[in-house]
């Protein structure tokens, strides 16, 4: 670990810490978040950057130079982030002492960033995080699989908005990718969350929508069942999710209910032997192909009960492979779905759904009778895992953008030489590489934390999701810029990475809500 990185990190964390303390007082430990939204958003983001900095201090020695640039850049950004709100927090304009300022200036100096960019170009963007033997093998095996099976089809699937090929699912199932964080007792492989993240990352490097995101839904549902399912449900569903026999979709969002999940209005009414579900849902990804949909529905018609009136159901449905489907049950229940067209994230297809008296047996209420009214909490337990996994997805898309851009700047010549020979190109590549390293630092740390106390690791998983998704948007766009006009052409994959990355800050908690209500709340609540 470098002393300069430690110095930078300590100074930046102290700065963010003072803002957090003042914001705790201002918001009465988070009770008054909505009265001070801009303050909370900025403080929560600065706290996230401070956490990334802490993880960068621990980055492996082989990444020393790139981690140094990443740390200096983050530290430099924190005063700008806090400056507009400093007077509201009763703080003077934020800044650093001379020693920290000098270390930061050295880290963000063009020559330092360009050197990192030159190394990124020389390695064609293959910025590998050092791992132990087992995890290294996981990563190289998944990369080989993704290169062989996914990469040759990724562009076609995107251009024609095809459904994920069935072969991807069956091969991934054989390799155990759907059970990486399911306990062995329930048919999983339990290699831990870092193995799951590395797998996700490599699959997403090949294709966010046609491969990397296939793991998200089983992860979310498995974690919800582990958190609150009955023993019989764990035994019935977890092995089938882990083996890929059952593919799941997750349905929380509705046409008029997004971030305000407690207001979900889709109803579940008791009937003999179970419940019927009636209402509309929106943006249910993979709902066509899925065998089951985890549906969050209102079992208590008293809307004043809010989140306490919601229950989580595992809803069976037939498989469909098109952009539109309709299903009917013998007793008269119906379910219709129509995919909404999107510029990226194609392959999974995200559906608007319409349930009408769709029957679900009692056995498929997550948590059984005790699960009635607990759906919100169980869904949120699932989303913690989903957010971590999305940090991995973001790192994979970012890695792909860095690699393609590094190769492009070697091949593309202007004014008589490769554009990668220009200082400004190297500087941009250096920033891309350092941002990716920072995103990995927090995502891998969150994965390790999740192997311990999952509940306690929730805030860092949310920080990983927030930060890595922003990095993916920023780095893919920078990569596109370095491709010039060809970056806007569909035949170059960088345009796919840009389109795909843009969805990352939207789902599993749209960025402003994730920052305010998940990260802000947890950072400010701590005493
Ligand atoms: C491609 C895609 C796939 C998806 N897949 C799924 C899926 O599989 N399952 C699922 O359930 N959902 C899915 N979603 C839905 C996604 O989770 C929601 O879009 C997201 O939660 C935000 O909800 P919303 O779109 O209704 O935005 P809204 O909640 O309407 O928010 C829009 C904006 O309003 C502002 N805002 C809202 N509330 C506040 C507030 N209290 N304070 C300050 N500002 C506020 C914020 O700026 C926010 O960005 C998917 C979405 C997309 C685009």
GROMACS .gro file of N, CA, C and O in nm, residues 337-436:
model
  400
  337UNK      N    1  -4.862  -0.996  -2.158
  337UNK     CA    2  -4.736  -0.921  -2.150
  337UNK      C    3  -4.699  -0.863  -2.285
  337UNK      O    4  -4.720  -0.926  -2.388
  338UNK      N    5  -4.643  -0.740  -2.282
  338UNK     CA    6  -4.596  -0.677  -2.406
  338UNK      C    7  -4.464  -0.607  -2.374
  338UNK      O    8  -4.458  -0.525  -2.281
  339UNK      N    9  -4.360  -0.641  -2.451
  339UNK     CA   10  -4.229  -0.583  -2.423
  339UNK      C   11  -4.223  -0.438  -2.472
  339UNK      O   12  -4.275  -0.407  -2.578
  340UNK      N   13  -4.159  -0.353  -2.392
  340UNK     CA   14  -4.138  -0.213  -2.432
  340UNK      C   15  -4.006  -0.205  -2.507
  340UNK      O   16  -3.905  -0.259  -2.459
  341UNK      N   17  -4.006  -0.133  -2.618
  341UNK     CA   18  -3.882  -0.122  -2.696
  341UNK      C   19  -3.782  -0.032  -2.624
  341UNK      O   20  -3.820   0.071  -2.567
  342UNK      N   21  -3.657  -0.070  -2.625
  342UNK     CA   22  -3.553   0.007  -2.555
  342UNK      C   23  -3.430   0.021  -2.645
  342UNK      O   24  -3.403  -0.067  -2.728
  343UNK      N   25  -3.351   0.128  -2.628
  343UNK     CA   26  -3.231   0.145  -2.714
  343UNK      C   27  -3.119   0.045  -2.680
  343UNK      O   28  -3.034   0.016  -2.762
  344UNK      N   29  -3.119  -0.005  -2.558
  344UNK     CA   30  -3.017  -0.102  -2.518
  344UNK      C   31  -3.080  -0.206  -2.427
  344UNK      O   32  -3.203  -0.216  -2.418
  345UNK      N   33  -2.995  -0.285  -2.360
  345UNK     CA   34  -3.043  -0.389  -2.270
  345UNK      C   35  -3.141  -0.481  -2.342
  345UNK      O   36  -3.243  -0.522  -2.288
  346UNK      N   37  -3.106  -0.510  -2.468
  346UNK     CA   38  -3.192  -0.599  -2.546
  346UNK      C   39  -3.147  -0.743  -2.523
  346UNK      O   40  -3.032  -0.767  -2.492
  347UNK      N   41  -3.238  -0.836  -2.542
  347UNK     CA   42  -3.202  -0.976  -2.520
  347UNK      C   43  -3.288  -1.033  -2.408
  347UNK      O   44  -3.334  -1.146  -2.415
  348UNK      N   45  -3.310  -0.952  -2.303
  348UNK     CA   46  -3.394  -0.999  -2.192
  348UNK      C   47  -3.541  -0.966  -2.217
  348UNK      O   48  -3.629  -1.039  -2.178
  349UNK      N   49  -3.566  -0.850  -2.277
  349UNK     CA   50  -3.701  -0.798  -2.303
  349UNK      C   51  -3.772  -0.764  -2.171
  349UNK      O   52  -3.788  -0.851  -2.085
  350UNK      N   53  -3.813  -0.639  -2.159
  350UNK     CA   54  -3.879  -0.592  -2.036
  350UNK      C   55  -4.026  -0.562  -2.067
  350UNK      O   56  -4.056  -0.483  -2.156
  351UNK      N   57  -4.114  -0.627  -1.992
  351UNK     CA   58  -4.257  -0.631  -2.027
  351UNK      C   59  -4.345  -0.546  -1.936
  351UNK      O   60  -4.324  -0.540  -1.814
  352UNK      N   61  -4.450  -0.489  -1.998
  352UNK     CA   62  -4.564  -0.440  -1.920
  352UNK      C   63  -4.657  -0.560  -1.908
  352UNK      O   64  -4.685  -0.629  -2.007
  353UNK      N   65  -4.702  -0.587  -1.785
  353UNK     CA   66  -4.784  -0.707  -1.760
  353UNK      C   67  -4.923  -0.668  -1.714
  353UNK      O   68  -4.942  -0.564  -1.648
  354UNK      N   69  -5.016  -0.755  -1.747
  354UNK     CA   70  -5.153  -0.732  -1.699
  354UNK      C   71  -5.206  -0.864  -1.641
  354UNK      O   72  -5.223  -0.964  -1.712
  355UNK      N   73  -5.225  -0.864  -1.509
  355UNK     CA   74  -5.278  -0.983  -1.440
  355UNK      C   75  -5.428  -0.965  -1.421
  355UNK      O   76  -5.473  -0.857  -1.380
  356UNK      N   77  -5.503  -1.071  -1.446
  356UNK     CA   78  -5.646  -1.066  -1.414
  356UNK      C   79  -5.684  -1.199  -1.348
  356UNK      O   80  -5.686  -1.304  -1.414
  357UNK      N   81  -5.707  -1.194  -1.218
  357UNK     CA   82  -5.746  -1.312  -1.138
  357UNK      C   83  -5.653  -1.431  -1.165
  357UNK      O   84  -5.698  -1.545  -1.180
  358UNK      N   85  -5.526  -1.404  -1.173
  358UNK     CA   86  -5.425  -1.510  -1.197
  358UNK      C   87  -5.401  -1.583  -1.066
  358UNK      O   88  -5.363  -1.522  -0.965
  359UNK      N   89  -5.425  -1.714  -1.064
  359UNK     CA   90  -5.423  -1.792  -0.940
  359UNK      C   91  -5.280  -1.828  -0.898
  359UNK      O   92  -5.199  -1.872  -0.980
  360UNK      N   93  -5.254  -1.814  -0.769
  360UNK     CA   94  -5.126  -1.857  -0.709
  360UNK      C   95  -5.159  -1.939  -0.584
  360UNK      O   96  -5.232  -1.891  -0.497
  361UNK      N   97  -5.109  -2.063  -0.573
  361UNK     CA   98  -5.143  -2.144  -0.455
  361UNK      C   99  -5.078  -2.089  -0.327
  361UNK      O  100  -4.974  -2.023  -0.332
  362UNK      N  101  -5.140  -2.123  -0.214
  362UNK     CA  102  -5.088  -2.079  -0.082
  362UNK      C  103  -4.939  -2.111  -0.067
  362UNK      O  104  -4.864  -2.035  -0.007
  363UNK      N  105  -4.900  -2.229  -0.118
  363UNK     CA  106  -4.761  -2.274  -0.100
  363UNK      C  107  -4.661  -2.178  -0.163
  363UNK      O  108  -4.542  -2.184  -0.133
  364UNK      N  109  -4.709  -2.089  -0.250
  364UNK     CA  110  -4.616  -1.999  -0.320
  364UNK      C  111  -4.621  -1.855  -0.268
  364UNK      O  112  -4.575  -1.763  -0.336
  365UNK      N  113  -4.676  -1.840  -0.148
  365UNK     CA  114  -4.661  -1.712  -0.077
  365UNK      C  115  -4.527  -1.721  -0.005
  365UNK      O  116  -4.508  -1.810   0.079
  366UNK      N  117  -4.432  -1.634  -0.038
  366UNK     CA  118  -4.300  -1.646   0.024
  366UNK      C  119  -4.314  -1.623   0.176
  366UNK      O  120  -4.366  -1.521   0.220
  367UNK      N  121  -4.272  -1.724   0.252
  367UNK     CA  122  -4.284  -1.718   0.397
  367UNK      C  123  -4.413  -1.779   0.449
  367UNK      O  124  -4.438  -1.776   0.570
  368UNK      N  125  -4.497  -1.829   0.358
  368UNK     CA  126  -4.623  -1.891   0.399
  368UNK      C  127  -4.713  -1.788   0.468
  368UNK      O  128  -4.705  -1.668   0.441
  369UNK      N  129  -4.795  -1.837   0.561
  369UNK     CA  130  -4.889  -1.747   0.630
  369UNK      C  131  -4.811  -1.634   0.702
  369UNK      O  132  -4.854  -1.518   0.705
  370UNK      N  133  -4.694  -1.671   0.754
  370UNK     CA  134  -4.611  -1.570   0.824
  370UNK      C  135  -4.552  -1.467   0.730
  370UNK      O  136  -4.499  -1.365   0.774
  371UNK      N  137  -4.558  -1.495   0.601
  371UNK     CA  138  -4.501  -1.401   0.503
  371UNK      C  139  -4.600  -1.295   0.458
  371UNK      O  140  -4.563  -1.199   0.389
  372UNK      N  141  -4.726  -1.312   0.497
  372UNK     CA  142  -4.828  -1.214   0.456
  372UNK      C  143  -4.793  -1.079   0.520
  372UNK      O  144  -4.772  -1.071   0.642
  373UNK      N  145  -4.781  -0.977   0.437
  373UNK     CA  146  -4.747  -0.843   0.488
  373UNK      C  147  -4.597  -0.821   0.504
  373UNK      O  148  -4.554  -0.712   0.543
  374UNK      N  149  -4.516  -0.923   0.471
  374UNK     CA  150  -4.370  -0.907   0.485
  374UNK      C  151  -4.299  -0.897   0.349
  374UNK      O  152  -4.177  -0.902   0.340
  375UNK      N  153  -4.379  -0.884   0.244
  375UNK     CA  154  -4.320  -0.887   0.110
  375UNK      C  155  -4.221  -0.776   0.083
  375UNK      O  156  -4.119  -0.798   0.017
  376UNK      N  157  -4.249  -0.658   0.135
  376UNK     CA  158  -4.160  -0.544   0.110
  376UNK      C  159  -4.021  -0.575   0.165
  376UNK      O  160  -3.920  -0.559   0.095
  377UNK      N  161  -4.015  -0.620   0.289
  377UNK     CA  162  -3.885  -0.648   0.352
  377UNK      C  163  -3.811  -0.759   0.276
  377UNK      O  164  -3.689  -0.751   0.253
  378UNK      N  165  -3.884  -0.862   0.233
  378UNK     CA  166  -3.819  -0.973   0.162
  378UNK      C  167  -3.768  -0.927   0.026
  378UNK      O  168  -3.659  -0.964  -0.018
  379UNK      N  169  -3.851  -0.844  -0.040
  379UNK     CA  170  -3.808  -0.791  -0.170
  379UNK      C  171  -3.681  -0.707  -0.153
  379UNK      O  172  -3.588  -0.714  -0.233
  380UNK      N  173  -3.678  -0.627  -0.048
  380UNK     CA  174  -3.560  -0.541  -0.025
  380UNK      C  175  -3.436  -0.626   0.004
  380UNK      O  176  -3.326  -0.593  -0.038
  381UNK      N  177  -3.456  -0.738   0.076
  381UNK     CA  178  -3.342  -0.829   0.102
  381UNK      C  179  -3.288  -0.881  -0.032
  381UNK      O  180  -3.167  -0.892  -0.053
  382UNK      N  181  -3.381  -0.910  -0.124
  382UNK     CA  182  -3.340  -0.955  -0.257
  382UNK      C  183  -3.267  -0.846  -0.332
  382UNK      O  184  -3.167  -0.871  -0.401
  383UNK      N  185  -3.313  -0.722  -0.317
  383UNK     CA  186  -3.251  -0.611  -0.391
  383UNK      C  187  -3.109  -0.581  -0.344
  383UNK      O  188  -3.028  -0.529  -0.421
  384UNK      N  189  -3.078  -0.611  -0.218
  384UNK     CA  190  -2.939  -0.591  -0.173
  384UNK      C  191  -2.847  -0.676  -0.260
  384UNK      O  192  -2.744  -0.629  -0.310
  385UNK      N  193  -2.887  -0.802  -0.281
  385UNK     CA  194  -2.807  -0.891  -0.366
  385UNK      C  195  -2.807  -0.840  -0.511
  385UNK      O  196  -2.705  -0.842  -0.579
  386UNK      N  197  -2.923  -0.792  -0.556
  386UNK     CA  198  -2.933  -0.741  -0.693
  386UNK      C  199  -2.841  -0.622  -0.715
  386UNK      O  200  -2.777  -0.610  -0.819
  387UNK      N  201  -2.831  -0.536  -0.614
  387UNK     CA  202  -2.746  -0.417  -0.630
  387UNK      C  203  -2.600  -0.456  -0.638
  387UNK      O  204  -2.524  -0.403  -0.720
  388UNK      N  205  -2.560  -0.548  -0.551
  388UNK     CA  206  -2.420  -0.595  -0.557
  388UNK      C  207  -2.392  -0.651  -0.696
  388UNK      O  208  -2.293  -0.618  -0.760
  389UNK      N  209  -2.483  -0.733  -0.742
  389UNK     CA  210  -2.464  -0.800  -0.871
  389UNK      C  211  -2.457  -0.697  -0.983
  389UNK      O  212  -2.380  -0.711  -1.078
  390UNK      N  213  -2.533  -0.589  -0.969
  390UNK     CA  214  -2.531  -0.485  -1.071
  390UNK      C  215  -2.399  -0.408  -1.070
  390UNK      O  216  -2.353  -0.362  -1.174
  391UNK      N  217  -2.336  -0.398  -0.954
  391UNK     CA  218  -2.200  -0.342  -0.950
  391UNK      C  219  -2.109  -0.425  -1.040
  391UNK      O  220  -2.030  -0.372  -1.118
  392UNK      N  221  -2.122  -0.556  -1.032
  392UNK     CA  222  -2.042  -0.646  -1.117
  392UNK      C  223  -2.078  -0.631  -1.264
  392UNK      O  224  -1.990  -0.631  -1.351
  393UNK      N  225  -2.207  -0.617  -1.291
  393UNK     CA  226  -2.248  -0.598  -1.431
  393UNK      C  227  -2.184  -0.471  -1.487
  393UNK      O  228  -2.136  -0.468  -1.601
  394UNK      N  229  -2.186  -0.364  -1.407
  394UNK     CA  230  -2.130  -0.236  -1.452
  394UNK      C  231  -1.980  -0.249  -1.479
  394UNK      O  232  -1.929  -0.197  -1.579
  395UNK      N  233  -1.909  -0.319  -1.391
  395UNK     CA  234  -1.764  -0.336  -1.413
  395UNK      C  235  -1.737  -0.413  -1.543
  395UNK      O  236  -1.642  -0.382  -1.616
  396UNK      N  237  -1.822  -0.510  -1.573
  396UNK     CA  238  -1.803  -0.589  -1.696
  396UNK      C  239  -1.822  -0.504  -1.821
  396UNK      O  240  -1.742  -0.512  -1.916
  397UNK      N  241  -1.926  -0.422  -1.823
  397UNK     CA  242  -1.950  -0.335  -1.939
  397UNK      C  243  -1.835  -0.235  -1.953
  397UNK      O  244  -1.786  -0.207  -2.063
  398UNK      N  245  -1.790  -0.183  -1.840
  398UNK     CA  246  -1.680  -0.085  -1.842
  398UNK      C  247  -1.552  -0.150  -1.896
  398UNK      O  248  -1.481  -0.092  -1.978
  399UNK      N  249  -1.524  -0.272  -1.851
  399UNK     CA  250  -1.406  -0.343  -1.899
  399UNK      C  251  -1.411  -0.360  -2.051
  399UNK      O  252  -1.312  -0.339  -2.121
  400UNK      N  253  -1.528  -0.397  -2.101
  400UNK     CA  254  -1.542  -0.415  -2.246
  400UNK      C  255  -1.513  -0.284  -2.318
  400UNK      O  256  -1.444  -0.283  -2.422
  401UNK      N  257  -1.562  -0.174  -2.264
  401UNK     CA  258  -1.541  -0.044  -2.329
  401UNK      C  259  -1.393  -0.006  -2.328
  401UNK      O  260  -1.339   0.045  -2.428
  402UNK      N  261  -1.325  -0.034  -2.218
  402UNK     CA  262  -1.182   0.001  -2.210
  402UNK      C  263  -1.104  -0.083  -2.312
  402UNK      O  264  -1.020  -0.031  -2.387
  403UNK      N  265  -1.135  -0.212  -2.320
  403UNK     CA  266  -1.062  -0.298  -2.414
  403UNK      C  267  -1.084  -0.256  -2.559
  403UNK      O  268  -0.989  -0.244  -2.637
  404UNK      N  269  -1.209  -0.234  -2.596
  404UNK     CA  270  -1.237  -0.197  -2.735
  404UNK      C  271  -1.174  -0.063  -2.770
  404UNK      O  272  -1.124  -0.044  -2.881
  405UNK      N  273  -1.177   0.029  -2.674
  405UNK     CA  274  -1.121   0.162  -2.702
  405UNK      C  275  -0.970   0.154  -2.713
  405UNK      O  276  -0.910   0.215  -2.802
  406UNK      N  277  -0.907   0.077  -2.625
  406UNK     CA  278  -0.760   0.064  -2.630
  406UNK      C  279  -0.718   0.007  -2.766
  406UNK      O  280  -0.622   0.055  -2.827
  407UNK      N  281  -0.792  -0.092  -2.812
  407UNK     CA  282  -0.755  -0.151  -2.943
  407UNK      C  283  -0.779  -0.051  -3.056
  407UNK      O  284  -0.699  -0.040  -3.148
  408UNK      N  285  -0.889   0.022  -3.045
  408UNK     CA  286  -0.923   0.116  -3.152
  408UNK      C  287  -0.816   0.225  -3.165
  408UNK      O  288  -0.777   0.261  -3.276
  409UNK      N  289  -0.769   0.278  -3.051
  409UNK     CA  290  -0.675   0.390  -3.060
  409UNK      C  291  -0.537   0.344  -3.110
  409UNK      O  292  -0.456   0.427  -3.150
  410UNK      N  293  -0.514   0.213  -3.106
  410UNK     CA  294  -0.390   0.162  -3.166
  410UNK      C  295  -0.405   0.158  -3.318
  410UNK      O  296  -0.316   0.196  -3.394
  411UNK      N  297  -0.524   0.114  -3.363
  411UNK     CA  298  -0.546   0.095  -3.507
  411UNK      C  299  -0.575   0.225  -3.582
  411UNK      O  300  -0.532   0.244  -3.696
  412UNK      N  301  -0.647   0.313  -3.521
  412UNK     CA  302  -0.694   0.433  -3.588
  412UNK      C  303  -0.581   0.537  -3.599
  412UNK      O  304  -0.520   0.574  -3.498
  413UNK      N  305  -0.555   0.582  -3.724
  413UNK     CA  306  -0.449   0.680  -3.744
  413UNK      C  307  -0.508   0.812  -3.791
  413UNK      O  308  -0.598   0.813  -3.875
  414UNK      N  309  -0.464   0.921  -3.739
  414UNK     CA  310  -0.499   1.055  -3.787
  414UNK      C  311  -0.375   1.143  -3.778
  414UNK      O  312  -0.295   1.126  -3.686
  415UNK      N  313  -0.364   1.235  -3.871
  415UNK     CA  314  -0.247   1.325  -3.877
  415UNK      C  315  -0.116   1.246  -3.878
  415UNK      O  316  -0.018   1.283  -3.816
  416UNK      N  317  -0.121   1.129  -3.940
  416UNK     CA  318   0.001   1.054  -3.965
  416UNK      C  319   0.045   0.959  -3.855
  416UNK      O  320   0.149   0.895  -3.867
  417UNK      N  321  -0.032   0.946  -3.748
  417UNK     CA  322   0.008   0.847  -3.647
  417UNK      C  323  -0.113   0.793  -3.571
  417UNK      O  324  -0.222   0.855  -3.576
  418UNK      N  325  -0.096   0.680  -3.499
  418UNK     CA  326  -0.210   0.625  -3.426
  418UNK      C  327  -0.261   0.727  -3.323
  418UNK      O  328  -0.181   0.796  -3.259
  419UNK      N  329  -0.395   0.736  -3.310
  419UNK     CA  330  -0.448   0.837  -3.217
  419UNK      C  331  -0.408   0.807  -3.073
  419UNK      O  332  -0.408   0.896  -2.988
  420UNK      N  333  -0.371   0.682  -3.046
  420UNK     CA  334  -0.324   0.646  -2.912
  420UNK      C  335  -0.188   0.705  -2.879
  420UNK      O  336  -0.147   0.703  -2.762
  421UNK      N  337  -0.119   0.760  -2.979
  421UNK     CA  338   0.011   0.823  -2.951
  421UNK      C  339  -0.006   0.965  -2.900
  421UNK      O  340   0.091   1.026  -2.855
  422UNK      N  341  -0.127   1.019  -2.910
  422UNK     CA  342  -0.147   1.156  -2.864
  422UNK      C  343  -0.167   1.158  -2.712
  422UNK      O  344  -0.236   1.071  -2.656
  423UNK      N  345  -0.111   1.262  -2.652
  423UNK     CA  346  -0.117   1.273  -2.506
  423UNK      C  347  -0.260   1.278  -2.454
  423UNK      O  348  -0.291   1.216  -2.352
  424UNK      N  349  -0.347   1.347  -2.526
  424UNK     CA  350  -0.484   1.361  -2.475
  424UNK      C  351  -0.557   1.226  -2.479
  424UNK      O  352  -0.636   1.195  -2.389
  425UNK      N  353  -0.529   1.146  -2.583
  425UNK     CA  354  -0.591   1.012  -2.589
  425UNK      C  355  -0.542   0.927  -2.473
  425UNK      O  356  -0.621   0.858  -2.406
  426UNK      N  357  -0.412   0.933  -2.449
  426UNK     CA  358  -0.358   0.853  -2.337
  426UNK      C  359  -0.418   0.900  -2.204
  426UNK      O  360  -0.447   0.819  -2.116
  427UNK      N  361  -0.436   1.030  -2.193
  427UNK     CA  362  -0.495   1.086  -2.069
  427UNK      C  363  -0.637   1.031  -2.050
  427UNK      O  364  -0.674   0.986  -1.941
  428UNK      N  365  -0.715   1.033  -2.159
  428UNK     CA  366  -0.853   0.980  -2.149
  428UNK      C  367  -0.851   0.832  -2.112
  428UNK      O  368  -0.930   0.787  -2.028
  429UNK      N  369  -0.764   0.755  -2.176
  429UNK     CA  370  -0.755   0.611  -2.143
  429UNK      C  371  -0.713   0.591  -1.999
  429UNK      O  372  -0.760   0.499  -1.930
  430UNK      N  373  -0.624   0.678  -1.952
  430UNK     CA  374  -0.579   0.670  -1.813
  430UNK      C  375  -0.696   0.692  -1.717
  430UNK      O  376  -0.710   0.622  -1.616
  431UNK      N  377  -0.782   0.786  -1.751
  431UNK     CA  378  -0.899   0.812  -1.665
  431UNK      C  379  -0.996   0.694  -1.673
  431UNK      O  380  -1.054   0.652  -1.573
  432UNK      N  381  -1.014   0.639  -1.791
  432UNK     CA  382  -1.104   0.524  -1.804
  432UNK      C  383  -1.054   0.408  -1.717
  432UNK      O  384  -1.130   0.344  -1.644
  433UNK      N  385  -0.923   0.383  -1.725
  433UNK     CA  386  -0.866   0.272  -1.648
  433UNK      C  387  -0.876   0.297  -1.498
  433UNK      O  388  -0.906   0.206  -1.420
  434UNK      N  389  -0.853   0.421  -1.457
  434UNK     CA  390  -0.853   0.448  -1.313
  434UNK      C  391  -0.995   0.442  -1.258
  434UNK      O  392  -1.017   0.393  -1.147
  435UNK      N  393  -1.091   0.490  -1.335
  435UNK     CA  394  -1.230   0.484  -1.290
  435UNK      C  395  -1.275   0.338  -1.275
  435UNK      O  396  -1.344   0.301  -1.181
  436UNK      N  397  -1.234   0.255  -1.372
  436UNK     CA  398  -1.269   0.113  -1.365
  436UNK      C  399  -1.207   0.049  -1.240
  436UNK      O  400  -1.272  -0.030  -1.169
   0.00000   0.00000   0.00000
